Amino acid sequence: MDEDVSESVIARLIAALASQVAVSDPRGLAPAAIEALSDLSRAEAREIFSSAGHLVHYGSETDELEALIESISTNQRRKADAGAALATGDNGATRR
């Protein structure tokens, strides 16, 4: 698969996940989706966040993407080592 096709597929999957998060009640990922995303490497997380950033930049529904990224970030913060100086999703606020 060439790089353009890969990027397109990733963007479509992120948009689909974001749409699903937006209509779920409560808002968030299904437990199976959380499990599937629970052990993302830094490179994998960077790829997801980068792709989501492109979608936001080019005019996708930002509320849906924001909810998805928050859900992924929250899960990654929970999985981070307690003593980690920095975890995915940190924004300068005190870690929960």
mmCIF file of C-alpha atoms in Angstrom:
data_model
loop_
_atom_site.group_PDB
_atom_site.id
_atom_site.type_symbol
_atom_site.label_atom_id
_atom_site.label_comp_id
_atom_site.label_asym_id
_atom_site.label_seq_id
_atom_site.Cartn_x
_atom_site.Cartn_y
_atom_site.Cartn_z
ATOM 1 C CA MET A 1 0.000 0.000 0.000
ATOM 2 C CA ASP A 2 1.465 3.365 -0.896
ATOM 3 C CA GLU A 3 1.801 6.177 1.642
ATOM 4 C CA ASP A 4 -1.068 8.275 0.237
ATOM 5 C CA VAL A 5 -3.472 5.347 0.507
ATOM 6 C CA SER A 6 -2.294 4.582 4.048
ATOM 7 C CA GLU A 7 -2.828 8.189 5.113
ATOM 8 C CA SER A 8 -6.281 8.222 3.540
ATOM 9 C CA VAL A 9 -7.292 4.991 5.299
ATOM 10 C CA ILE A 10 -6.008 6.255 8.651
ATOM 11 C CA ALA A 11 -7.879 9.549 8.209
ATOM 12 C CA ARG A 12 -11.113 7.710 7.367
ATOM 13 C CA LEU A 13 -10.768 5.400 10.371
ATOM 14 C CA ILE A 14 -10.082 8.326 12.699
ATOM 15 C CA ALA A 15 -13.114 10.174 11.330
ATOM 16 C CA ALA A 16 -15.240 7.050 11.793
ATOM 17 C CA LEU A 17 -14.045 6.567 15.387
ATOM 18 C CA ALA A 18 -14.641 10.243 16.121
ATOM 19 C CA SER A 19 -18.190 10.010 14.760
ATOM 20 C CA GLN A 20 -18.851 6.945 16.904
ATOM 21 C CA VAL A 21 -17.540 8.687 20.009
ATOM 22 C CA ALA A 22 -19.776 11.682 19.283
ATOM 23 C CA VAL A 23 -22.976 9.619 19.263
ATOM 24 C CA SER A 24 -22.161 7.331 22.177
ATOM 25 C CA ASP A 25 -23.710 7.952 25.573
ATOM 26 C CA PRO A 26 -21.719 8.563 27.657
ATOM 27 C CA ARG A 27 -19.319 10.110 25.170
ATOM 28 C CA GLY A 28 -16.255 7.932 24.722
ATOM 29 C CA LEU A 29 -14.811 4.834 23.170
ATOM 30 C CA ALA A 30 -16.311 1.397 23.638
ATOM 31 C CA PRO A 31 -14.348 -0.847 26.038
ATOM 32 C CA ALA A 32 -13.087 -3.006 23.144
ATOM 33 C CA ALA A 33 -11.849 0.103 21.313
ATOM 34 C CA ILE A 34 -10.076 1.310 24.460
ATOM 35 C CA GLU A 35 -8.409 -2.080 24.785
ATOM 36 C CA ALA A 36 -7.339 -2.026 21.130
ATOM 37 C CA LEU A 37 -5.748 1.406 21.619
ATOM 38 C CA SER A 38 -4.378 0.827 25.117
ATOM 39 C CA ASP A 39 -0.804 -0.076 24.241
ATOM 40 C CA LEU A 40 -0.007 2.462 21.549
ATOM 41 C CA SER A 41 3.654 3.211 21.107
ATOM 42 C CA ARG A 42 4.781 6.825 20.961
ATOM 43 C CA ALA A 43 5.103 6.524 17.178
ATOM 44 C CA GLU A 44 1.590 5.073 16.846
ATOM 45 C CA ALA A 45 0.077 7.753 19.078
ATOM 46 C CA ARG A 46 1.965 10.442 17.166
ATOM 47 C CA GLU A 47 0.558 9.069 13.881
ATOM 48 C CA ILE A 48 -3.015 9.156 15.209
ATOM 49 C CA PHE A 49 -2.676 12.652 16.679
ATOM 50 C CA SER A 50 -0.940 13.920 13.537
ATOM 51 C CA SER A 51 -3.669 12.514 11.298
ATOM 52 C CA ALA A 52 -6.362 13.996 13.524
ATOM 53 C CA GLY A 53 -4.551 17.334 13.357
ATOM 54 C CA HIS A 54 -4.664 17.240 9.568
ATOM 55 C CA LEU A 55 -8.401 16.526 9.689
ATOM 56 C CA VAL A 56 -8.948 19.508 11.990
ATOM 57 C CA HIS A 57 -6.779 21.736 9.821
ATOM 58 C CA TYR A 58 -8.706 20.808 6.688
ATOM 59 C CA GLY A 59 -12.123 21.442 8.183
ATOM 60 C CA SER A 60 -13.453 18.225 9.710
ATOM 61 C CA GLU A 61 -15.899 18.326 12.619
ATOM 62 C CA THR A 62 -13.581 19.352 15.452
ATOM 63 C CA ASP A 63 -15.905 18.529 18.359
ATOM 64 C CA GLU A 64 -15.984 14.876 17.324
ATOM 65 C CA LEU A 65 -12.213 14.718 16.860
ATOM 66 C CA GLU A 66 -11.612 16.504 20.157
ATOM 67 C CA ALA A 67 -13.732 13.930 22.000
ATOM 68 C CA LEU A 68 -11.851 11.066 20.343
ATOM 69 C CA ILE A 69 -8.405 12.486 21.089
ATOM 70 C CA GLU A 70 -9.403 13.269 24.680
ATOM 71 C CA SER A 71 -10.604 9.687 25.106
ATOM 72 C CA ILE A 72 -7.342 8.254 23.731
ATOM 73 C CA SER A 73 -5.225 10.687 25.768
ATOM 74 C CA THR A 74 -7.104 9.928 28.988
ATOM 75 C CA ASN A 75 -6.559 6.216 28.492
ATOM 76 C CA GLN A 76 -2.857 6.723 27.791
ATOM 77 C CA ARG A 77 -2.436 8.920 30.882
ATOM 78 C CA ARG A 78 -4.015 6.145 32.985
ATOM 79 C CA LYS A 79 -1.561 3.618 31.517
ATOM 80 C CA ALA A 80 1.530 5.822 32.037
ATOM 81 C CA ASP A 81 3.949 4.983 34.804
ATOM 82 C CA ALA A 82 3.105 6.866 37.988
ATOM 83 C CA GLY A 83 6.531 8.500 38.055
ATOM 84 C CA ALA A 84 6.574 9.535 34.403
ATOM 85 C CA ALA A 85 7.513 13.182 34.012
ATOM 86 C CA LEU A 86 5.408 13.513 30.868
ATOM 87 C CA ALA A 87 2.578 11.436 29.462
ATOM 88 C CA THR A 88 0.508 11.666 26.296
ATOM 89 C CA GLY A 89 -2.122 14.360 26.628
ATOM 90 C CA ASP A 90 -0.310 16.327 29.330
ATOM 91 C CA ASN A 91 -0.971 20.016 28.888
ATOM 92 C CA GLY A 92 0.741 21.487 31.918
ATOM 93 C CA ALA A 93 -2.183 20.653 34.223
ATOM 94 C CA THR A 94 -1.760 18.400 37.219
ATOM 95 C CA ARG A 95 -2.089 14.759 36.281
ATOM 96 C CA ARG A 96 -5.300 13.109 37.469
#
